[in-house]
Tab-separated table of C-alpha atoms and ligand atoms in Angstrom:
chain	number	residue	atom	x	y	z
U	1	UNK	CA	8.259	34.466	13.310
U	2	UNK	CA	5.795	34.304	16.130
U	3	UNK	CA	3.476	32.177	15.150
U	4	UNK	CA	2.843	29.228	12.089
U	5	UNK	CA	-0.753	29.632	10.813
U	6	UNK	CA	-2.417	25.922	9.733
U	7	UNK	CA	-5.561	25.744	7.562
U	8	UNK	CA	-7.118	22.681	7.073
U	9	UNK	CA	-9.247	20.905	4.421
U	10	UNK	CA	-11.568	18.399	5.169
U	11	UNK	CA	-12.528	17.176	8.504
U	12	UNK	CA	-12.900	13.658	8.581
U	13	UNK	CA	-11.076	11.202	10.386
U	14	UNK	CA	-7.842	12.186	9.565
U	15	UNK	CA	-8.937	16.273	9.203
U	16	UNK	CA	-9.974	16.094	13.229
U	17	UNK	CA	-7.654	13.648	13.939
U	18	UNK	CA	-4.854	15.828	13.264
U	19	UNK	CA	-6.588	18.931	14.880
U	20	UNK	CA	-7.108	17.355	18.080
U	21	UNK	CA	-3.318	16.279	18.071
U	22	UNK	CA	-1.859	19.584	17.039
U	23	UNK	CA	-4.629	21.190	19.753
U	24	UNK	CA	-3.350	18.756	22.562
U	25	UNK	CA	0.229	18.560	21.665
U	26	UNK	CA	0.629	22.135	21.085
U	27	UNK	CA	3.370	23.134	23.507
U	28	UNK	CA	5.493	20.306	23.068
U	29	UNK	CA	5.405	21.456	18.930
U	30	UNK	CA	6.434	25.430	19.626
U	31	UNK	CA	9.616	23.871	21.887
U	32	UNK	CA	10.316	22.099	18.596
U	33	UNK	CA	9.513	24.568	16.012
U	34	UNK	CA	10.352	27.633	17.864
U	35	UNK	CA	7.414	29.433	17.703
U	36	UNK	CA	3.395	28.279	18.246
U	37	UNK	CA	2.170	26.657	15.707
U	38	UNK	CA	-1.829	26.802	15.878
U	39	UNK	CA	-4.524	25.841	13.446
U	40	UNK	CA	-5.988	29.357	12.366
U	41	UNK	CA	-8.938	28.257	9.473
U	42	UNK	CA	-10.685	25.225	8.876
U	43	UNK	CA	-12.658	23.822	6.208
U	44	UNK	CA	-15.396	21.168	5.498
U	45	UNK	CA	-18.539	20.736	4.409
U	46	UNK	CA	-19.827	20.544	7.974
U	47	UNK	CA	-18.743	19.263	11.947
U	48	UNK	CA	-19.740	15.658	12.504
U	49	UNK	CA	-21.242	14.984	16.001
U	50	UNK	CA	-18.889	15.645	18.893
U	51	UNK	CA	-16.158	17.635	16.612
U	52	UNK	CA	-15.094	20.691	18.942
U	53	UNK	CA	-13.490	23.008	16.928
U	54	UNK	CA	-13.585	25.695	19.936
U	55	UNK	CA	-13.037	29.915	18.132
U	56	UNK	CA	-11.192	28.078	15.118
U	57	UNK	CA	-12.262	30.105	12.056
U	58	UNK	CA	-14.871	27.654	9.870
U	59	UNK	CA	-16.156	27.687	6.550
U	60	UNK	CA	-17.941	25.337	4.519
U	61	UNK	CA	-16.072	26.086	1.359
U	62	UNK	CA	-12.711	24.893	1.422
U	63	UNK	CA	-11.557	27.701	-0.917
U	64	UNK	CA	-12.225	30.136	1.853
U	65	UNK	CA	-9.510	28.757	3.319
U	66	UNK	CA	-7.120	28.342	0.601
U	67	UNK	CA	-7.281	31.843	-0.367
U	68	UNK	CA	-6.790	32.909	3.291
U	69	UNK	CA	-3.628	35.268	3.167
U	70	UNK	CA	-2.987	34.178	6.976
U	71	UNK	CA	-2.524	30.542	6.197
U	72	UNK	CA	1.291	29.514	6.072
U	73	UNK	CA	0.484	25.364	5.660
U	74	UNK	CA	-2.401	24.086	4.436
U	75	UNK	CA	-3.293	20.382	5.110
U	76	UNK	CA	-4.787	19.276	2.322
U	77	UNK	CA	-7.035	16.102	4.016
U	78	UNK	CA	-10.000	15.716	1.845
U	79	UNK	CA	-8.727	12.309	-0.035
U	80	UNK	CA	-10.000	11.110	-3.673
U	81	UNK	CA	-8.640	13.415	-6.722
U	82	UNK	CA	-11.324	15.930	-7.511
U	83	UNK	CA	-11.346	18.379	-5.262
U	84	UNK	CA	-8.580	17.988	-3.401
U	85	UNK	CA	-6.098	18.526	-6.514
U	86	UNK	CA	-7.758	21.928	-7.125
U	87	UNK	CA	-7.162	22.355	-3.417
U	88	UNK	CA	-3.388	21.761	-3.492
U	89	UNK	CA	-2.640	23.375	-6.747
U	90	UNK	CA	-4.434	26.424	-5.870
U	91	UNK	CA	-2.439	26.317	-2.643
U	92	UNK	CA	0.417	26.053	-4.263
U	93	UNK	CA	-0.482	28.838	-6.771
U	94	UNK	CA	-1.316	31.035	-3.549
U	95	UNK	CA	2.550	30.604	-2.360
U	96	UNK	CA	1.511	27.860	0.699
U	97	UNK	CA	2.856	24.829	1.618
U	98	UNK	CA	0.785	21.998	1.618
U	99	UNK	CA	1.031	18.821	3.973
U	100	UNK	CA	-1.118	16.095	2.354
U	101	UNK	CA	-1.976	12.117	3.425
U	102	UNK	CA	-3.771	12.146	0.040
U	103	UNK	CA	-2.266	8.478	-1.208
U	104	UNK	CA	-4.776	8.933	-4.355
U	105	UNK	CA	-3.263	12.098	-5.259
U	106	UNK	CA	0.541	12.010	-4.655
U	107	UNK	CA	0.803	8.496	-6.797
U	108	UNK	CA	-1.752	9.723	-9.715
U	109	UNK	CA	-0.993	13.543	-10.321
U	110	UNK	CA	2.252	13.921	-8.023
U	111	UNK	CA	4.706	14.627	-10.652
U	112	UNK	CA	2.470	17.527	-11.949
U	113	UNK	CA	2.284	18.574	-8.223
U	114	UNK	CA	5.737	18.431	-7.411
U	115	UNK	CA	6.691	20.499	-10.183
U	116	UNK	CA	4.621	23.127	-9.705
U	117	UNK	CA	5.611	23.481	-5.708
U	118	UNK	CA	9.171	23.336	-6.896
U	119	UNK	CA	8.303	26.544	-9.392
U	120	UNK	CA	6.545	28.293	-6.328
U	121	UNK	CA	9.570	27.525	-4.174
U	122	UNK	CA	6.913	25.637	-1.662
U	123	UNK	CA	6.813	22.481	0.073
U	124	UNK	CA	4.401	19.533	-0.696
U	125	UNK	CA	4.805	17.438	2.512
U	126	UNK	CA	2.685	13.631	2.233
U	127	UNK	CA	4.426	11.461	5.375
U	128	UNK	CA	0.647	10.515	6.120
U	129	UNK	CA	-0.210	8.983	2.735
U	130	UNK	CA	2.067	5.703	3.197
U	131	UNK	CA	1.660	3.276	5.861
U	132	UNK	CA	-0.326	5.566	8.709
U	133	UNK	CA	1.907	6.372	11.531
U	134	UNK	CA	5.390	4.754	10.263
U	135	UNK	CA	7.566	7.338	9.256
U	136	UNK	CA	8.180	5.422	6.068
U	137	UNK	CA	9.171	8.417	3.984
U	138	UNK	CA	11.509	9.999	5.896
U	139	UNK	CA	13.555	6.590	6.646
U	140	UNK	CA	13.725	5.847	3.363
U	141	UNK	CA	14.159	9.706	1.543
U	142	UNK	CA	16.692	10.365	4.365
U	143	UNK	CA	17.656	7.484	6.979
U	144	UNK	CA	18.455	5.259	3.663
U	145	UNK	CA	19.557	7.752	1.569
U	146	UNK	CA	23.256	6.746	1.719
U	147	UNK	CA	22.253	3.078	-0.085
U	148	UNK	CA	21.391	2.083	-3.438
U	149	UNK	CA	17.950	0.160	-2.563
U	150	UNK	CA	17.848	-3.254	-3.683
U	151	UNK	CA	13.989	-3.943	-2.851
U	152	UNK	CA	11.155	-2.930	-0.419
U	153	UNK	CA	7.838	-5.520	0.232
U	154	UNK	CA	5.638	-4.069	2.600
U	155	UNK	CA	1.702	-4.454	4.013
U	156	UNK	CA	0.042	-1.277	3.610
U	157	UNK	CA	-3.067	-1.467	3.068
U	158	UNK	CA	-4.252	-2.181	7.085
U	159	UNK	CA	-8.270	-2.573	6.177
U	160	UNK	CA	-6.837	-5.485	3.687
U	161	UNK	CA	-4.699	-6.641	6.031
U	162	UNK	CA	-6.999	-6.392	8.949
U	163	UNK	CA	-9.411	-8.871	6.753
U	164	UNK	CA	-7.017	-11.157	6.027
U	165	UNK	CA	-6.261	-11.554	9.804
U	166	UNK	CA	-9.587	-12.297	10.722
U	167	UNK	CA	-10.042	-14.864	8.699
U	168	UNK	CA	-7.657	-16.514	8.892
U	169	UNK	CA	-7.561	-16.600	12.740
U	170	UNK	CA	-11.520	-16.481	13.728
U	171	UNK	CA	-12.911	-18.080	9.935
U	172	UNK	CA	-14.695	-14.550	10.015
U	173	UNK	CA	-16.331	-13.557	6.738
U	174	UNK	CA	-14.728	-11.706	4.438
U	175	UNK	CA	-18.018	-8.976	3.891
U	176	UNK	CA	-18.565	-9.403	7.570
U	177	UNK	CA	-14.749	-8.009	8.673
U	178	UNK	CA	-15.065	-5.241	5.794
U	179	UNK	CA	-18.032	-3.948	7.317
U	180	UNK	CA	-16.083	-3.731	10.839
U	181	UNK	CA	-12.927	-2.326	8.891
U	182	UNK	CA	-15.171	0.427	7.391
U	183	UNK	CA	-17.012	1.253	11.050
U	184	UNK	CA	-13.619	1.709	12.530
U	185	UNK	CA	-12.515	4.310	10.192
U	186	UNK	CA	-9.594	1.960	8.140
U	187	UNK	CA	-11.417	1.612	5.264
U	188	UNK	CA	-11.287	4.136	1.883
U	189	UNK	CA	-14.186	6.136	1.160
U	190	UNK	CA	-15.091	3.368	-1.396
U	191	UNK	CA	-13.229	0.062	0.083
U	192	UNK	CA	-12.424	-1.424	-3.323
U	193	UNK	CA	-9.929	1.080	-3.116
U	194	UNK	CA	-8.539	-1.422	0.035
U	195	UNK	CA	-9.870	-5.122	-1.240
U	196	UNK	CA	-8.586	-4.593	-4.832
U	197	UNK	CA	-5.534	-3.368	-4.191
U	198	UNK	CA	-5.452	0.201	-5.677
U	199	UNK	CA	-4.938	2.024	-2.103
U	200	UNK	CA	-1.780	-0.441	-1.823
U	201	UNK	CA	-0.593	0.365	-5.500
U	202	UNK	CA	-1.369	4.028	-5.099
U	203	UNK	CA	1.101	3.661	-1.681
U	204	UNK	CA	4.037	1.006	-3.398
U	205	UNK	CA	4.152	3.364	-6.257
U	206	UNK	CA	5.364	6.571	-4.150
U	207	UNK	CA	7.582	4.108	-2.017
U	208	UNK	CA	9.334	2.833	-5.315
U	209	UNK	CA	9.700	5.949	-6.825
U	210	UNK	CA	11.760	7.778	-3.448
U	211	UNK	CA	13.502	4.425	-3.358
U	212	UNK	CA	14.538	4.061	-6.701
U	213	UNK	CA	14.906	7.675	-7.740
U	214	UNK	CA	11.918	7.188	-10.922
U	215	UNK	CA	8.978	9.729	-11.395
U	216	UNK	CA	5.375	8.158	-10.411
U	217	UNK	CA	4.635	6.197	-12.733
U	218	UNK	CA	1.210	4.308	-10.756
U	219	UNK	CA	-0.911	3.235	-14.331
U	220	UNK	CA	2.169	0.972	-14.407
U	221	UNK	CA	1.859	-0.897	-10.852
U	222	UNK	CA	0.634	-4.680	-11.472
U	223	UNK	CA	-2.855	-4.536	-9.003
U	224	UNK	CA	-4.544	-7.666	-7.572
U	225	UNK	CA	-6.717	-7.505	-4.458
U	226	UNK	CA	-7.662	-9.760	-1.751
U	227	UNK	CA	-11.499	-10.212	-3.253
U	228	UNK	CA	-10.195	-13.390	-4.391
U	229	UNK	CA	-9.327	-15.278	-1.884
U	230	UNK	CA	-10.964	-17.997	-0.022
U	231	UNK	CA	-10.635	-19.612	3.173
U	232	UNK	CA	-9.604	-22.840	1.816
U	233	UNK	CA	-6.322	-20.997	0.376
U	234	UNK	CA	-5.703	-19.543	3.353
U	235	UNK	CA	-6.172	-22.976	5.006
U	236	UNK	CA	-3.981	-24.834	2.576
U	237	UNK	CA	-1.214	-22.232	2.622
U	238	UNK	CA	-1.117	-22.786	6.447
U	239	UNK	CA	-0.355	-26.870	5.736
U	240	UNK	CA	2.581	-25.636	3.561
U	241	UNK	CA	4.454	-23.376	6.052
U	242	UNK	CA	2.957	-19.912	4.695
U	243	UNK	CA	0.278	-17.140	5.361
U	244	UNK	CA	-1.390	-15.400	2.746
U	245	UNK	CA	-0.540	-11.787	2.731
U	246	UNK	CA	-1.270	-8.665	0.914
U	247	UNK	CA	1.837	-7.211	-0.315
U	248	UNK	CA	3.026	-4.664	-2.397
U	249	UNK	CA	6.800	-5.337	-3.712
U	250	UNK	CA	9.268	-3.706	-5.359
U	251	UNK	CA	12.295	-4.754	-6.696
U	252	UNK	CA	15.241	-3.697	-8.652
U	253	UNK	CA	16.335	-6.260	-11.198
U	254	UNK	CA	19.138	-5.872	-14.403
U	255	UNK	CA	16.072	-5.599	-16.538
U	256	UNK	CA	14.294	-3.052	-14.818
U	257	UNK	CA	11.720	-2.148	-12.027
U	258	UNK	CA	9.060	-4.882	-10.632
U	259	UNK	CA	6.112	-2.792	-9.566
U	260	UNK	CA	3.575	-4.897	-7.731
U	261	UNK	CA	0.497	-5.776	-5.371
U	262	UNK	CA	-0.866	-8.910	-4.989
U	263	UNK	CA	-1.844	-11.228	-2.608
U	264	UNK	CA	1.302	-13.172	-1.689
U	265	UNK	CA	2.364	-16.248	0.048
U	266	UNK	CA	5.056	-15.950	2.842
U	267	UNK	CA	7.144	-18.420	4.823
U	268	UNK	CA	5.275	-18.122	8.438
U	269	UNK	CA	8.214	-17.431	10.459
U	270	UNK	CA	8.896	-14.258	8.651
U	271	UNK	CA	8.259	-11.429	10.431
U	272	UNK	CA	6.218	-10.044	7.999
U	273	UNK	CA	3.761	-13.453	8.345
U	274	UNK	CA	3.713	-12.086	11.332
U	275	UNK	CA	2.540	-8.593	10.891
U	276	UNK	CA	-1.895	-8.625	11.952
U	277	UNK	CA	-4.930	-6.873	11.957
U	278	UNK	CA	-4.565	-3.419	10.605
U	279	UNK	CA	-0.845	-3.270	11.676
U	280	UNK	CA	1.457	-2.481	8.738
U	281	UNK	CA	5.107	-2.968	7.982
U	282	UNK	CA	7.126	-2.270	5.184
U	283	UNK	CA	11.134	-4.175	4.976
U	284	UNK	CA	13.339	-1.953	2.820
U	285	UNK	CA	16.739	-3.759	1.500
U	286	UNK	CA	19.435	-1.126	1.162
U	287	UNK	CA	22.532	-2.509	-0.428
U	288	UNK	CA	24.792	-1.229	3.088
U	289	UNK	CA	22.455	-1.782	5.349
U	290	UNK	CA	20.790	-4.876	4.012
U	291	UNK	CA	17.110	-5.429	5.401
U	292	UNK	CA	15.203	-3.251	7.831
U	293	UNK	CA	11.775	-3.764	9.071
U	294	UNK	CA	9.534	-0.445	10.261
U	295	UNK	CA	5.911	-1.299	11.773
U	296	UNK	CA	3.102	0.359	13.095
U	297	UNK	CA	-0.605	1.417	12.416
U	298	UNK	CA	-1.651	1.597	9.319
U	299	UNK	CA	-4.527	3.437	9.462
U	300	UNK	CA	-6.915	5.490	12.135
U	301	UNK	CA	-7.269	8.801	13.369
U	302	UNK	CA	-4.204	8.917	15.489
U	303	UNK	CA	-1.580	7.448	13.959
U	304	UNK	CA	-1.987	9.412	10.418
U	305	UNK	CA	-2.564	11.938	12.634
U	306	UNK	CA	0.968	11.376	13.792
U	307	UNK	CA	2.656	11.753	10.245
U	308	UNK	CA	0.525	14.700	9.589
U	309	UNK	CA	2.020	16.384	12.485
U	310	UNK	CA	5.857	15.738	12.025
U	311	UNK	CA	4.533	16.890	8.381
U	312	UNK	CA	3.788	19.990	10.124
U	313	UNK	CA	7.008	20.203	12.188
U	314	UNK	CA	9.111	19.414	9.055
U	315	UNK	CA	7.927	22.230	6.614
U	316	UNK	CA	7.473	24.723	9.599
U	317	UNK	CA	11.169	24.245	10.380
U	318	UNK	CA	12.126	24.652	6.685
U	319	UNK	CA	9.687	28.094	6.805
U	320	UNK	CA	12.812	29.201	9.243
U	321	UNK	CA	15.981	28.117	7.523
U	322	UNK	CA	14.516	27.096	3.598
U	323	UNK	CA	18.006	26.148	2.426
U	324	UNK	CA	17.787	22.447	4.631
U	325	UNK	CA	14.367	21.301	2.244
U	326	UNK	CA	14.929	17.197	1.086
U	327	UNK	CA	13.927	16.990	-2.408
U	328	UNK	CA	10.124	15.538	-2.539
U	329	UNK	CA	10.720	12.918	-4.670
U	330	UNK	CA	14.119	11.931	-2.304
U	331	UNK	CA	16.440	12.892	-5.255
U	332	UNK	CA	17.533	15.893	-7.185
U	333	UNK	CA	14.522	16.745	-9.844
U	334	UNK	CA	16.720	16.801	-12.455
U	335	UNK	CA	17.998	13.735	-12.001
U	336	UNK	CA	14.997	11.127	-11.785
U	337	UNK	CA	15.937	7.827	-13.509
U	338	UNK	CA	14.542	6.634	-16.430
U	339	UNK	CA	15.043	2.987	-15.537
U	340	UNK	CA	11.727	1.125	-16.985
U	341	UNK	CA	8.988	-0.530	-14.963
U	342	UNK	CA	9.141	-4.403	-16.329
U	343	UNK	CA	5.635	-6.114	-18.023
U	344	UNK	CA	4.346	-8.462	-15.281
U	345	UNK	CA	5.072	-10.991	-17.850
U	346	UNK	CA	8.889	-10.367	-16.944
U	347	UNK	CA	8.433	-10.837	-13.094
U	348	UNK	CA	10.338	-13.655	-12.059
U	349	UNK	CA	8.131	-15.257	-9.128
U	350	UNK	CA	7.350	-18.591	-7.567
U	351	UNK	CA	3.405	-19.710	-7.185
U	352	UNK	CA	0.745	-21.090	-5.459
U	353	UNK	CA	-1.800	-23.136	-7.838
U	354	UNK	CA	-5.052	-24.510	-6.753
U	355	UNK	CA	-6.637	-26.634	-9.178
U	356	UNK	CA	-10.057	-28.488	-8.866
U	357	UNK	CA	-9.313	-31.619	-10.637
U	358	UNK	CA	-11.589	-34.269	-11.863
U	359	UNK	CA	-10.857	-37.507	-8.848
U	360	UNK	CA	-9.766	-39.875	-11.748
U	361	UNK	CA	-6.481	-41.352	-13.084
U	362	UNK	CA	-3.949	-39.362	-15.197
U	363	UNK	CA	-4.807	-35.943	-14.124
U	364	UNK	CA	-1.940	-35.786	-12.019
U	365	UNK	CA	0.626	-36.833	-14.620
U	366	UNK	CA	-1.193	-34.034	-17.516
U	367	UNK	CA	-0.932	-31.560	-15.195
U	368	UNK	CA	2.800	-32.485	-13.932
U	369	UNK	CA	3.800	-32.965	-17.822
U	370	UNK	CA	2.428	-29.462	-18.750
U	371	UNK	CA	4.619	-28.031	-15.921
U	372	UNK	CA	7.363	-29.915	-17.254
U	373	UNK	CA	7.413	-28.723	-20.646
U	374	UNK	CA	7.520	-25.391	-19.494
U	375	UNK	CA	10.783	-26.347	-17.027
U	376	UNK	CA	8.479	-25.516	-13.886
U	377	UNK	CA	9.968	-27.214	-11.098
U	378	UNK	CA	7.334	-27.780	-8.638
U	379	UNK	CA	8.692	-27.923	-4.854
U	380	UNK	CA	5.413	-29.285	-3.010
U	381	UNK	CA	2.249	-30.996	-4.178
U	382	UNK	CA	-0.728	-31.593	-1.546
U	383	UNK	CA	-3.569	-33.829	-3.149
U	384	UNK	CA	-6.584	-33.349	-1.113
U	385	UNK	CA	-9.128	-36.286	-0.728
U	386	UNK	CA	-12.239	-34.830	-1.959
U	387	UNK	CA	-14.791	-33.734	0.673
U	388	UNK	CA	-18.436	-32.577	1.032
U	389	UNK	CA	-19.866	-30.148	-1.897
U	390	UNK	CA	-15.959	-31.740	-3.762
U	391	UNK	CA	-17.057	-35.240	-3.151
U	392	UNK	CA	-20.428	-35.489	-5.000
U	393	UNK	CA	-18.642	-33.939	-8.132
U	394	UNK	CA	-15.761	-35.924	-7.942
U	395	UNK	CA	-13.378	-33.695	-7.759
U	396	UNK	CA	-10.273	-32.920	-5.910
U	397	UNK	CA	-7.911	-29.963	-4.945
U	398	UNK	CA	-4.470	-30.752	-6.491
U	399	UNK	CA	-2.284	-27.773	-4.807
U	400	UNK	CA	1.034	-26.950	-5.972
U	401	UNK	CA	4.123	-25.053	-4.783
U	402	UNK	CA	6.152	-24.073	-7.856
U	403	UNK	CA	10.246	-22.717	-7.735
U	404	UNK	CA	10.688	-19.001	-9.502
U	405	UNK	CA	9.547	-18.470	-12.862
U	406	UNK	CA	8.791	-16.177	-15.341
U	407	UNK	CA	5.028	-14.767	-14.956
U	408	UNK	CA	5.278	-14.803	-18.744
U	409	UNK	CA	5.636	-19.261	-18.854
U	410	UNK	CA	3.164	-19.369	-15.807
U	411	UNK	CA	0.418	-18.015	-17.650
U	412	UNK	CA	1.383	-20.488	-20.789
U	413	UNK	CA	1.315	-23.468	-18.183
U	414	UNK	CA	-1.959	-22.284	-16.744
U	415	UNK	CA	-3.968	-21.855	-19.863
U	416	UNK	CA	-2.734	-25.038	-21.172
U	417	UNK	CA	-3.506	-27.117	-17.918
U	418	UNK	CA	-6.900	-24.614	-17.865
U	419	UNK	CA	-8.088	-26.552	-21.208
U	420	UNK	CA	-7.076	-30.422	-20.248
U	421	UNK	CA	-10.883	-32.032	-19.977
U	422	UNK	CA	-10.149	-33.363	-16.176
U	423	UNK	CA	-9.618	-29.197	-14.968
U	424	UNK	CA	-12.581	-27.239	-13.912
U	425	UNK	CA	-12.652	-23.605	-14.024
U	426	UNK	CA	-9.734	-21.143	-13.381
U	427	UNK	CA	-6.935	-22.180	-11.388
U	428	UNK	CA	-6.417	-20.058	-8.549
U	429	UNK	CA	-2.665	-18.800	-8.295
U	430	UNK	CA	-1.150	-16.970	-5.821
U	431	UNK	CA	2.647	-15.879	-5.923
U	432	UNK	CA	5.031	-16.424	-3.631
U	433	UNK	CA	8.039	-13.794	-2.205
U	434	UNK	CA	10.820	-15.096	-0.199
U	435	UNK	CA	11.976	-11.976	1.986
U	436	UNK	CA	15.621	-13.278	1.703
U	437	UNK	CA	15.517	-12.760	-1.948
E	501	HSE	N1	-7.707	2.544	3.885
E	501	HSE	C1	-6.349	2.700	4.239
E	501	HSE	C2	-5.866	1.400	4.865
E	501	HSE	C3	-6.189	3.842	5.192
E	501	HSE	O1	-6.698	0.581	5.252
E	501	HSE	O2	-4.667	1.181	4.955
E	501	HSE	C4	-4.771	4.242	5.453
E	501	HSE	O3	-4.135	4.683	4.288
C-alpha cells in the first residue's frame, strides 16, 4: 500500500485539530505506518476563520465524503447523535473504518455500531472519546488486559473539573468559569452535557464496559452534576480534610456493577484531590496490578487530537496485517458478561450532609437519633455558628460525615430528618469514595 487515504467529518475543534496534527506530524506517522498517511477529503458545513485546509478536497456535505471510494478511514468528528450516527453507519456500510471521539455516540448506540463494523469486517476506533489525550482505552483494553478489574474512579469531564478548580481556589463564579470553559473550546456543544454530568456518564459507561467485559448499557449510569454545588460545600469539605470532585466510579461488587457520576468528596492528599483545572485522571484497580493512575488533558484541540491520531496509526496498521485487530469492546463479542448494573439504592457509600437547622435546642439530638435508627455511624460533625443572611433566620449549618451505607437507608434517614419541624429545605448530600477501597 502506498498511501492511507483519511476523510474527515466535521471541522471543529477537534475536526482541525486533528488535521493540523496529522498535516504537521506527517513524516514521523509514514515511519510508523509504513506508508503516508494523508488526509484526502474533508467535510463540514464550512472553514471557520484561519482554518487552512491548503488542495485538501472540501465539501459541505459530509456524505460526499463518506461515499468517497478513495477514503480508507473516516474520522467521524461531528459529536451529538444525529448526524454523526448516519455518518458512521453509512461508513461502515461503505466497507471504511471509522475513528470516532464521539463520547455521545459510542456510550448511547455503540453496541448497534460495533456489531455492524464487526459484520463489515471494519474497525470502529474511539481512543479520543474518553479522557482527551490519555490513552485510557488502550491501557485498559490491552495494558490491563491480563487482570480481572476490581474498580476504576476517574475525572473526565475537564470543563466540570476545570469549574470546580476555580472555585474553589479563586471563589470564581460558577456561570462566570463556564463561560471561560466554553471560550476555550472544553465545553460540549450544549455544556449541561459537562455541569450535569451526562458527558462524564456517557465516558464511565464505555470505561466500565472494556473493564468489566458488559455491553453499554449508559440509560443505566446513576448521573448527578456539579450545578449543585455551592461554595460553602466546597469550603466546609476543605475543614474536613477533602475536596469536592467530580467523579465517575465504577466498581465491581458480589452483587453486581456500581455505575456512577456524582460529585464526590475525596481525602485531599489523594492524588486524585489533586488532579486541577481541565486536567483529567482516571485510577484503574486491576486485581495483579492493584492501582494505577493515568493523567493528562482532558479536553482541547491538541490533546484529542492526540488520541485521534494513534486512532489513525492503530487501524492503519491493522489495514496491513488485519489478523492483530483488539476486540472493540476489549473482549471477545461473544462473550460480553451479563453481570447486572446495581439500583443506586444498592450502592454502598459514605456521605456528606449539609443541613440548615433551626439555632435551637434538640435539633442536634433528632437529627443524631434518626441516624441512629437507621445504624448510620456518623464519623465527623461540624456545627457552624450561624452567620450573616444564617443569623437573622436563626439558623445553622449542622454538617455531617457519615461511615458507608446503603444509598437505599440514606435516602430513608434523609426524608425522615427532611420532615422534623427544626430542618429547612433539602439537605444537601454529597458522597464520599475512599480511593483505597
Ligand atoms: N466537554 C468535554 C470535557 C470535552 O470538558 O471534558 C472532552 O471530552
Amino acid at each position: 500500500m502506498s498511501a492511507i487515504n483519511i476523510g474527515i467529518c466535521g471541522l471543529g475543534t477537534v475536526g482541525y485539530g486533528s488535521y493540523c496534527v496529522l498535516r504537521s506530524n506527517s513524516l514521523e506517522l509514514a515511519r510508523r505506518v509504513g506508508c503516508e498517511v494523508r488526509v484526502s477529503h474533508v467535510g463540514s458545513r464550512r472553514l471557520r476563520p484561519g482554518q487552512d485546509i491548503g488542495e485538501t478536497r472540501f465539501s459541505t456535505d459530509v456524505f460526499a465524503v463518506v461515499d468517497d471510494p478513495q477514503v480508507d478511514i473516516l474520522l467521524e468528528l461531528i459529536g451529538g447523535t444525529g448526524i454523526a450516527k448516519e455518518v458512521v453507519l453509512k461508513a461502515i456500510a461503505n466497507g471504511k473504518h471509522v475513528v470516532t471521539a464521539n463520547k455521545a455516540l459510542i456510550a448511547e448506540y455503540g453496541n448497534e455500531i460495533f456489531a455492524a463494523a464487526a459484520a463489515r469486517n471494519v474497525m470502529v476506533a474511539y481512543e479520543a472519546a474518553v479522557a482527551g489525550g490519555i490513552p485510557i482505552i488502550k491501557a485498559i483494553r490491552e495494558g490491563l488486559a491480563g487482570n480481572s478489574i476490581q474498580w476504576l474512579a476517574g475525572i473526565i469531564n475537564g470543563t466540570g473539573n476545570f469549574i470546580l478548580t476555580e472555585m474553589r481556589e479563586k471563589s470564581r463564579p460558577f456561570a462566570d468559569v463556564l463561560k471561560e470553559a466554553q471560550a476555550l473550546g472544553y465545553a460540549e456543544a450544549d455544556p449541561t452535557f459537562d455541569v450535569e454530568g451526562i458527558d462524564a456518564a456517557h465516558k464511565l459507561t464505555i470505561l466500565s464496559s472494556i473493564a468489566f467485559g458488559i455491553p453499554l448499557q449508559f440509560s443505566k449510569t446513576y448521573t448527578e452534576g456539579i450545578s449543585g454545588i455551592t461554595q460553602e460545600d466546597i469550603r466546609y469539605a476543605d475543614e474536613l480534610g477533602y475536596r469536592i470532585k467530580h467523579l465517575g466510579i465504577s466498581r465491581r461488587t458480589k452483587n453486581g456493577i456500581e455505575l456512577r457520576v456524582h460529585p464526590t468528596l475525596i481525602d485531599e492528599n489523594s492524588i486524585l484531590a489533586n488532579v486541577n483545572g481541565v486536567m483529567n485522571a482516571v485510577m484503574v484497580n486491576g486485581d495483579a496490578v492493584g492501582s494505577t493512575l493515568y493523567y493528562g488533558a482532558g479536553a482541547g484541540a491538541a490533546p484529542t487530537a492526540s488520541a485521534v491520531v494513534a486512532d489513525i496509526i492503530d487501524v492503519a496498521r491493522m489495514i496491513s496485517s488485519p489478523e492483530s485487530s483488539v476486540p472493540a469492546l476489549a473482549f471477545q463479542d461473544d462473550s460480553l458478561s451479563d453481570v447486572p448494573i446495581l439500583a443506586m439504592g444498592d450502592v454502598e457509600s459514605a456521605y456528606y450532609l449539609r443541613i440548615a437547622a433551626q439555632d435551637k435546642a434538640g435539633v442536634l439530638s433528632d437529627i443524631t437519633e434518626i441516624l441512629g435508627d437507621c445504624e448510620i455511624n456518623i464519623e465527623a460533625i461540624i456545627q457552624k455558628e450561624p452567620r450573616g443572611h444564617d443569623a437573622s433566620n436563626q439558623r445553622v449549618p449542622v454538617i455531617i460525615l457519615t461511615h458507608e451505607i446503603r444509598e437505599a437507608v440514606m435516602n430513608e434517614a434523609i426524608s425522615r430528618m427532611e420532615k422534623l419541624e427544626a430542618v429547612e429545605g433539602h439537605i444537601t448530600r454529597i458522597r464520599v469514595f475512599r480511593l483505597d477501597s
